[in-house]
Short mmCIF file of C-alpha atoms in Angstrom, two decimals:
data_model
loop_
_atom_site.label_atom_id
_atom_site.label_comp_id
_atom_site.label_asym_id
_atom_site.label_seq_id
_atom_site.Cartn_x
_atom_site.Cartn_y
_atom_site.Cartn_z
CA MET A 1 -140.68 73.62 -15.18
CA PRO A 2 -144.36 74.46 -14.67
CA ILE A 3 -145.35 77.30 -12.39
CA PRO A 4 -146.05 75.92 -8.88
CA GLY A 5 -149.74 75.85 -8.09
CA HIS A 6 -152.94 74.47 -9.56
CA VAL A 7 -152.83 76.36 -12.85
CA ASP A 8 -149.95 76.73 -15.28
CA PRO A 9 -150.74 79.91 -17.25
CA VAL A 10 -148.87 78.82 -20.39
CA PRO A 11 -148.55 75.61 -22.40
CA VAL A 12 -145.77 73.28 -21.29
CA PRO A 13 -142.57 74.52 -22.97
CA ARG A 14 -141.37 72.29 -25.75
CA GLY A 15 -138.07 70.46 -25.49
CA LEU A 16 -134.96 71.02 -27.56
CA ALA A 17 -134.78 68.91 -30.71
CA PRO A 18 -131.52 66.94 -31.19
CA ARG A 19 -128.91 68.38 -33.54
CA ALA A 20 -129.51 67.41 -37.14
CA ASP A 21 -125.95 66.02 -37.43
CA GLY A 22 -126.40 63.84 -34.34
CA ARG A 23 -123.35 65.28 -32.58
CA THR A 24 -123.25 66.37 -28.92
CA ASP A 25 -122.41 69.98 -28.11
CA LEU A 26 -119.78 70.06 -25.37
CA VAL A 27 -120.53 73.67 -24.39
CA GLY A 28 -122.50 73.70 -21.15
CA LEU A 29 -121.55 70.19 -20.06
CA SER A 30 -119.93 69.73 -16.66
CA LYS A 31 -116.56 68.02 -16.30
CA PRO A 32 -118.17 64.70 -15.25
CA GLU A 33 -120.59 64.95 -18.19
CA ILE A 34 -117.75 65.48 -20.66
CA ARG A 35 -115.89 62.54 -19.16
CA ALA A 36 -119.01 60.33 -19.42
CA ALA A 37 -119.52 61.40 -23.05
CA LEU A 38 -115.94 60.38 -23.87
CA GLU A 39 -116.39 57.00 -22.20
CA ALA A 40 -119.58 56.51 -24.23
CA ILE A 41 -117.59 56.72 -27.48
CA GLY A 42 -115.05 54.14 -26.34
CA LEU A 43 -112.34 55.87 -24.30
CA ASP A 44 -111.33 54.03 -21.12
CA GLN A 45 -111.87 55.75 -17.77
CA ARG A 46 -108.28 56.90 -17.33
CA GLN A 47 -108.01 58.36 -20.82
CA ALA A 48 -111.51 59.90 -20.65
CA LYS A 49 -110.63 61.69 -17.41
CA MET A 50 -107.43 63.12 -18.91
CA ARG A 51 -109.08 64.15 -22.19
CA ALA A 52 -112.02 65.75 -20.34
CA LYS A 53 -109.61 67.96 -18.41
CA GLN A 54 -107.85 68.96 -21.63
CA LEU A 55 -111.10 69.68 -23.46
CA TRP A 56 -112.36 71.76 -20.55
CA HIS A 57 -109.22 73.91 -20.65
CA TRP A 58 -109.37 74.43 -24.41
CA ILE A 59 -113.11 75.21 -24.46
CA TYR A 60 -113.40 77.48 -21.41
CA ASN A 61 -109.93 78.89 -20.94
CA ARG A 62 -108.74 79.22 -24.53
CA GLY A 63 -112.11 79.64 -26.28
CA ALA A 64 -111.38 76.93 -28.86
CA THR A 65 -114.16 75.98 -31.28
CA GLU A 66 -112.21 73.34 -33.26
CA PHE A 67 -110.47 70.18 -32.08
CA ALA A 68 -107.68 70.71 -34.61
CA VAL A 69 -106.16 73.53 -32.50
CA MET A 70 -105.89 71.34 -29.38
CA THR A 71 -102.17 70.64 -29.58
CA ASP A 72 -101.95 68.42 -26.47
CA ILE A 73 -104.52 65.96 -27.82
CA ALA A 74 -103.13 63.42 -30.29
CA LYS A 75 -103.98 64.28 -33.91
CA ALA A 76 -105.14 60.70 -34.38
CA GLN A 77 -108.00 61.36 -31.96
CA HIS A 78 -109.22 64.56 -33.63
CA PRO A 79 -111.39 62.75 -36.24
CA LEU A 80 -113.06 60.69 -33.49
CA LEU A 81 -113.89 63.82 -31.51
CA GLU A 82 -115.12 65.64 -34.62
CA THR A 83 -117.40 62.73 -35.50
CA HIS A 84 -119.17 62.72 -32.16
CA PHE A 85 -118.88 66.24 -30.77
CA VAL A 86 -119.11 69.92 -31.62
CA ILE A 87 -118.06 73.09 -29.75
CA ALA A 88 -120.81 75.41 -30.90
CA ARG A 89 -121.75 79.05 -30.53
CA PRO A 90 -125.25 80.45 -30.93
CA ASP A 91 -125.88 81.57 -34.50
CA VAL A 92 -126.06 85.37 -34.74
CA LYS A 93 -129.11 86.49 -36.69
CA GLU A 94 -128.49 90.18 -36.10
CA ALA A 95 -126.00 92.29 -34.12
CA GLN A 96 -126.61 95.93 -33.22
CA VAL A 97 -124.54 98.59 -31.50
CA SER A 98 -126.18 101.52 -29.72
CA ARG A 99 -124.91 105.08 -29.79
CA ASP A 100 -123.90 104.61 -26.13
CA GLY A 101 -121.85 101.49 -26.88
CA THR A 102 -124.44 98.95 -25.73
CA ARG A 103 -124.44 95.85 -27.94
CA LYS A 104 -127.41 93.57 -28.63
CA TRP A 105 -127.37 90.20 -30.37
CA LEU A 106 -130.39 88.41 -31.81
CA LEU A 107 -129.46 84.74 -31.62
CA THR A 108 -131.05 81.69 -33.17
CA SER A 109 -130.80 78.06 -32.07
CA PRO A 110 -130.45 74.94 -34.26
CA ASP A 111 -134.22 74.36 -33.90
CA GLY A 112 -134.93 77.88 -35.19
CA GLN A 113 -135.79 79.66 -31.93
CA ASP A 114 -134.73 83.28 -31.41
CA TYR A 115 -133.52 84.90 -28.20
CA GLU A 116 -131.40 87.91 -27.26
CA MET A 117 -128.49 89.01 -25.13
CA VAL A 118 -127.10 92.46 -24.37
CA PHE A 119 -123.66 93.72 -23.36
CA ILE A 120 -123.52 97.02 -21.44
CA PRO A 121 -120.06 98.61 -21.14
CA ASP A 122 -119.17 101.06 -18.37
CA ALA A 123 -115.95 102.77 -17.34
CA ASP A 124 -115.12 100.24 -14.63
CA ARG A 125 -117.12 97.18 -15.68
CA GLY A 126 -118.92 95.42 -18.51
CA THR A 127 -122.20 93.62 -17.85
CA LEU A 128 -123.69 90.85 -19.99
CA CYS A 129 -127.48 90.50 -19.73
CA VAL A 130 -128.23 86.82 -20.38
CA SER A 131 -131.52 85.16 -21.39
CA SER A 132 -132.80 81.95 -19.78
CA GLN A 133 -135.89 81.18 -21.89
CA VAL A 134 -137.26 81.68 -25.39
CA GLY A 135 -140.20 83.91 -24.55
CA CYS A 136 -141.58 84.32 -21.05
CA THR A 137 -144.19 82.71 -18.83
CA LEU A 138 -145.06 85.97 -17.11
CA ASN A 139 -147.09 88.93 -18.27
CA CYS A 140 -145.60 91.95 -16.53
CA THR A 141 -147.62 94.63 -18.28
CA PHE A 142 -144.81 97.20 -18.51
CA CYS A 143 -142.37 94.70 -20.06
CA HIS A 144 -142.07 94.13 -23.80
CA THR A 145 -140.66 90.64 -23.32
CA GLY A 146 -143.72 89.77 -21.25
CA THR A 147 -145.91 90.03 -24.35
CA MET A 148 -144.22 86.94 -25.82
CA ARG A 149 -145.36 83.37 -25.48
CA LEU A 150 -143.05 80.91 -23.75
CA VAL A 151 -141.64 78.60 -26.42
CA ARG A 152 -139.07 76.62 -24.44
CA ASN A 153 -136.38 76.82 -21.82
CA LEU A 154 -132.82 77.46 -22.94
CA THR A 155 -130.38 74.67 -22.21
CA ALA A 156 -127.33 75.09 -20.01
CA GLY A 157 -125.27 75.05 -23.21
CA GLU A 158 -127.31 77.86 -24.77
CA ILE A 159 -126.97 79.94 -21.61
CA VAL A 160 -123.20 79.37 -21.37
CA GLY A 161 -122.99 79.89 -25.14
CA GLN A 162 -124.10 83.49 -24.72
CA VAL A 163 -121.12 84.14 -22.44
CA MET A 164 -118.79 82.38 -24.86
CA LEU A 165 -120.07 84.40 -27.80
CA ALA A 166 -119.61 87.67 -25.89
CA ARG A 167 -116.04 86.66 -25.04
CA ASP A 168 -115.45 85.96 -28.75
CA ALA A 169 -116.80 89.37 -29.74
CA LEU A 170 -114.72 91.15 -27.11
CA GLY A 171 -111.53 89.21 -27.88
CA GLU A 172 -111.18 87.95 -24.31
CA TRP A 173 -109.38 84.64 -24.80
CA PRO A 174 -107.45 83.16 -23.08
CA SER A 175 -109.71 83.56 -20.08
CA THR A 176 -107.99 85.59 -17.35
CA PRO A 177 -109.54 87.66 -14.55
CA GLU A 178 -107.31 90.67 -15.25
CA GLY A 179 -108.19 93.28 -17.84
CA ARG A 180 -111.58 91.86 -18.78
CA MET A 181 -114.25 93.99 -20.38
CA LEU A 182 -116.89 91.39 -19.47
CA THR A 183 -116.76 91.52 -15.67
CA ASN A 184 -120.37 90.90 -14.62
CA ILE A 185 -123.35 88.75 -15.63
CA VAL A 186 -127.00 89.46 -14.89
CA MET A 187 -129.66 86.85 -15.51
CA MET A 188 -132.12 89.54 -16.55
CA GLY A 189 -132.68 88.80 -20.23
CA MET A 190 -135.64 87.00 -21.73
CA GLY A 191 -137.48 84.66 -19.38
CA GLU A 192 -137.83 83.96 -15.66
CA PRO A 193 -134.62 82.17 -14.53
CA LEU A 194 -136.29 80.37 -11.63
CA TYR A 195 -138.74 78.70 -14.02
CA ASN A 196 -135.69 77.13 -15.71
CA PHE A 197 -133.87 76.42 -12.47
CA ASP A 198 -131.84 73.29 -13.29
CA GLN A 199 -130.43 74.61 -16.56
CA VAL A 200 -129.62 78.03 -15.07
CA ARG A 201 -127.92 76.42 -12.06
CA ASP A 202 -125.85 74.08 -14.24
CA ALA A 203 -124.89 76.89 -16.63
CA LEU A 204 -123.76 79.21 -13.85
CA SER A 205 -121.77 76.39 -12.28
CA VAL A 206 -119.76 76.18 -15.51
CA VAL A 207 -119.39 79.97 -15.68
CA MET A 208 -118.12 80.14 -12.09
CA ASP A 209 -115.65 77.24 -12.37
CA GLY A 210 -112.19 78.55 -11.50
CA ASP A 211 -110.46 76.42 -14.16
CA GLY A 212 -112.43 77.97 -17.00
CA LEU A 213 -114.55 81.09 -17.37
CA ALA A 214 -113.84 81.81 -13.69
CA LEU A 215 -116.41 84.51 -13.02
CA SER A 216 -116.93 84.99 -9.28
CA LYS A 217 -120.41 84.42 -7.86
CA ARG A 218 -120.14 87.94 -6.45
CA ARG A 219 -120.08 89.19 -10.05
CA ILE A 220 -123.28 87.36 -11.03
CA THR A 221 -126.83 88.47 -10.28
CA LEU A 222 -129.96 86.40 -10.79
CA SER A 223 -133.20 88.33 -11.19
CA THR A 224 -136.64 86.94 -10.37
CA SER A 225 -140.15 88.36 -10.50
CA GLY A 226 -140.83 86.54 -7.24
CA VAL A 227 -140.98 82.76 -7.68
CA VAL A 228 -141.00 82.29 -3.92
CA PRO A 229 -140.75 78.46 -3.71
CA MET A 230 -137.50 78.46 -5.70
CA MET A 231 -135.69 81.34 -4.01
CA ALA A 232 -134.22 79.36 -1.11
CA ARG A 233 -132.91 76.72 -3.55
CA ALA A 234 -131.34 79.45 -5.66
CA GLY A 235 -129.48 80.77 -2.65
CA ALA A 236 -128.34 77.33 -1.52
CA GLU A 237 -127.50 75.71 -4.87
CA ILE A 238 -126.35 78.70 -6.96
CA GLY A 239 -125.37 81.28 -4.33
CA VAL A 240 -125.17 84.33 -6.57
CA ASN A 241 -126.51 87.81 -5.87
CA LEU A 242 -130.29 88.22 -5.90
CA ALA A 243 -132.35 90.89 -7.66
CA VAL A 244 -136.12 91.07 -7.27
CA SER A 245 -138.47 92.74 -9.73
CA LEU A 246 -140.67 94.48 -7.17
CA HIS A 247 -142.06 97.50 -9.08
CA ALA A 248 -144.93 98.24 -6.66
CA VAL A 249 -145.67 98.33 -2.95
CA THR A 250 -149.42 97.67 -2.88
CA LYS A 251 -151.28 94.49 -3.79
CA GLU A 252 -153.61 96.31 -6.19
CA VAL A 253 -150.83 97.85 -8.30
CA ARG A 254 -148.47 94.87 -8.23
CA ASP A 255 -151.31 92.51 -9.15
CA GLU A 256 -151.76 94.62 -12.27
CA ILE A 257 -148.19 95.15 -13.40
CA VAL A 258 -146.60 91.91 -12.07
CA PRO A 259 -149.47 89.37 -12.20
CA LEU A 260 -147.37 86.72 -10.43
CA ASN A 261 -148.16 88.76 -7.31
CA ARG A 262 -151.59 87.12 -7.31
CA LYS A 263 -149.88 83.82 -6.54
CA TYR A 264 -147.02 85.03 -4.33
CA GLY A 265 -147.87 88.31 -2.63
CA ILE A 266 -145.55 91.11 -1.53
CA GLU A 267 -145.32 90.03 2.11
CA GLU A 268 -144.54 86.41 1.14
CA LEU A 269 -141.95 87.60 -1.35
CA LEU A 270 -140.20 89.90 1.12
CA GLN A 271 -140.08 87.11 3.72
CA ALA A 272 -138.38 84.88 1.14
CA CYS A 273 -135.88 87.71 0.58
CA ALA A 274 -135.24 87.93 4.31
CA ASP A 275 -134.55 84.18 4.33
CA TYR A 276 -132.29 84.23 1.26
CA PRO A 277 -129.00 82.51 2.12
CA GLY A 278 -125.94 84.75 2.10
CA ALA A 279 -127.75 88.10 1.98
CA ASN A 280 -126.01 90.68 4.17
CA ASN A 281 -124.86 94.29 4.04
CA ALA A 282 -121.92 93.30 1.85
CA ARG A 283 -124.21 91.38 -0.52
CA ARG A 284 -127.40 93.39 -0.58
CA ILE A 285 -130.54 92.27 -2.36
CA THR A 286 -131.36 94.56 -5.26
CA PHE A 287 -134.99 95.57 -5.71
CA GLU A 288 -135.82 96.65 -9.25
CA TYR A 289 -138.48 99.36 -9.41
CA VAL A 290 -139.67 100.69 -12.79
CA MET A 291 -141.00 104.24 -12.57
CA LEU A 292 -144.50 104.49 -14.09
CA LYS A 293 -146.21 107.85 -14.21
CA ASP A 294 -149.16 108.14 -11.78
CA LYS A 295 -149.06 104.39 -11.13
CA ASN A 296 -146.35 103.60 -8.57
CA ASP A 297 -144.34 106.83 -8.22
CA SER A 298 -146.03 108.86 -5.48
CA ASP A 299 -144.44 110.05 -2.25
CA ALA A 300 -146.73 107.61 -0.44
CA ASP A 301 -145.36 104.75 -2.53
CA ALA A 302 -141.80 105.77 -1.66
CA HIS A 303 -142.57 105.91 2.07
CA GLU A 304 -144.30 102.52 1.91
CA LEU A 305 -141.29 101.03 0.13
CA VAL A 306 -139.04 102.21 2.95
CA ARG A 307 -141.48 100.85 5.56
CA LEU A 308 -141.62 97.40 3.95
CA LEU A 309 -137.86 97.03 3.56
CA ARG A 310 -137.33 98.13 7.16
CA LYS A 311 -140.06 95.80 8.43
CA TYR A 312 -138.23 92.77 7.04
CA GLN A 313 -134.81 94.17 7.99
CA LEU A 314 -133.56 93.60 4.48
CA PRO A 315 -130.02 94.48 3.38
CA ALA A 316 -131.38 96.27 0.35
CA LYS A 317 -130.59 98.51 -2.56
CA VAL A 318 -133.34 99.89 -4.80
CA ASN A 319 -132.67 100.41 -8.50
CA LEU A 320 -135.07 103.01 -9.86
CA ILE A 321 -135.59 102.35 -13.57
CA PRO A 322 -137.10 105.01 -15.83
CA PHE A 323 -139.74 103.23 -17.90
CA ASN A 324 -138.51 102.42 -21.39
CA PRO A 325 -141.44 102.83 -23.81
CA TRP A 326 -142.24 100.33 -26.54
CA PRO A 327 -144.98 100.28 -29.21
CA GLY A 328 -148.36 99.54 -27.66
CA ALA A 329 -147.30 100.12 -24.05
CA ASN A 330 -150.03 101.42 -21.75
CA TYR A 331 -147.71 103.39 -19.46
CA GLU A 332 -145.62 106.54 -19.48
CA CYS A 333 -142.35 107.17 -17.71
CA SER A 334 -142.43 109.24 -14.54
CA THR A 335 -141.03 112.74 -14.94
CA PRO A 336 -137.39 113.34 -13.95
CA ASP A 337 -138.52 115.53 -11.03
CA ARG A 338 -140.88 112.82 -9.76
CA ILE A 339 -138.17 110.16 -10.01
CA ARG A 340 -135.74 112.43 -8.17
CA ALA A 341 -138.26 113.09 -5.39
CA PHE A 342 -138.98 109.36 -5.04
CA SER A 343 -135.27 108.61 -4.85
CA ASP A 344 -134.71 111.31 -2.21
CA ILE A 345 -137.38 109.83 0.07
CA VAL A 346 -135.89 106.34 -0.13
CA PHE A 347 -132.36 107.68 0.46
CA GLU A 348 -133.61 109.64 3.46
CA GLY A 349 -135.01 106.36 4.77
CA GLY A 350 -131.48 104.99 4.88
CA ILE A 351 -131.73 102.86 1.73
CA SER A 352 -129.66 103.41 -1.40
CA ALA A 353 -131.91 104.27 -4.36
CA PRO A 354 -129.88 105.28 -7.42
CA VAL A 355 -131.61 106.03 -10.70
CA ARG A 356 -130.49 103.70 -13.45
CA ARG A 357 -129.32 105.46 -16.58
CA PRO A 358 -131.16 103.96 -19.57
CA ARG A 359 -128.81 102.22 -21.99
CA GLY A 360 -129.39 100.96 -25.51
CA ARG A 361 -132.80 102.55 -25.98
CA ASP A 362 -132.17 103.25 -29.66
CA ILE A 363 -131.79 99.51 -30.37
CA ASP A 364 -134.51 98.32 -27.94
CA ALA A 365 -131.87 96.88 -25.60
CA ALA A 366 -132.90 98.79 -22.47
CA CYS A 367 -134.54 97.20 -19.45
CA GLY A 368 -138.00 95.88 -20.32
CA GLN A 369 -137.54 96.31 -24.06
CA LEU A 370 -135.82 93.01 -24.74
CA LYS A 371 -137.83 91.10 -27.31
CA THR A 372 -136.81 89.36 -30.48
CA ALA A 373 -137.27 91.45 -33.58
CA SER A 374 -138.63 88.36 -35.37
CA GLU A 375 -141.60 88.20 -32.96
CA LYS A 376 -144.10 90.63 -34.44
CA LYS A 377 -147.75 90.48 -33.46
CA SER A 378 -150.69 92.80 -33.81
CA ARG A 379 -151.87 94.77 -30.80
CA ALA A 380 -155.04 92.64 -30.75
CA GLU A 381 -152.97 89.46 -30.63
CA LEU A 382 -150.80 90.82 -27.80
CA ASP A 383 -153.91 91.80 -25.86
CA ARG A 384 -155.39 88.34 -26.37
CA ILE A 385 -152.22 86.64 -25.07
CA ALA A 386 -152.15 88.99 -22.08
CA ALA A 387 -155.80 88.24 -21.30
CA GLU A 388 -155.15 84.48 -21.46
CA LYS A 389 -152.24 84.72 -19.03
CA GLN A 390 -154.06 86.96 -16.57
CA ALA A 391 -157.21 84.81 -16.64
CA ALA A 392 -155.14 81.74 -15.81
CA LEU A 393 -153.47 83.50 -12.90
CA ALA A 394 -156.73 84.91 -11.50
#
């Protein structure tokens, strides 16, 4: 969807080309959509409803990728299903494993577009960082992904497919809530999820369905840079946890590092957070704050952050993120002592402010580093793209 307002800072994202073999991918379709697809190939309503339920179970509970393994569907129907449908996974172009166990996949779609996902294991949880777009509409100056052009939105199937592929890699079929390594999902990969609202909503609906992947909405977090007009809809129609890429507490600094602030300012953003459905002390809003040396890390910045969160009476947690450098970046990471002092001030203000431990830095999988390895541009080209985006937002 285009950015709300008079100027869309990027070209309209292109659509997804149909599969070359003409088949429909069932991954990402809702139960009614699967049933409708079966009716379209000639099954009557009663049989389509029954087969849709069976297909749903095999795809999302058992992780099946072939119709031949579906033992409760008559063998005579397998050729019909194979002619019209496919149960696909994203193609893996490259897979990397960090020294700390973080895993990153470079994926490619049937139309040749590359995007990434990251799995971060911890002692008591495993978090999958999922992408929502190929490229990004925004130009957050500290973020490597922000230097990419937006190519297109990912489909619901491509978003769900990332979860399916991770389950494959972790050996987590059949799908059961107990003993999972993949326990959490964060929509914090490539792209701005709220600029691909419909597909993200539909994908997460599939992920949260209790008869399939069955991941609780309390285990899913959607991150936004502050697309204010879509935040209320996200709370009402998706209902997952909210994370906001704040990163600064003054208009001047946030205008520079998160240019979307020129359209939706800090005060407007924080009011939208205060109005977010379901936010409470048990489901706090997470504010992401990247620590940039001599840019947003002073004691005054920390005190202002506390003041703003108190002003809007927000049930908040602040994640302090040491800046992860990338080639051509114009910023340095704050020193450990400065980060610790900033955290102490926010904690003393009654707001949790843990420092996130960087993960996957050696494979460019850490926060802000996510960018496809196939996307290589000169510094001059990156600067030109950045200038185009900022001029459009001005």
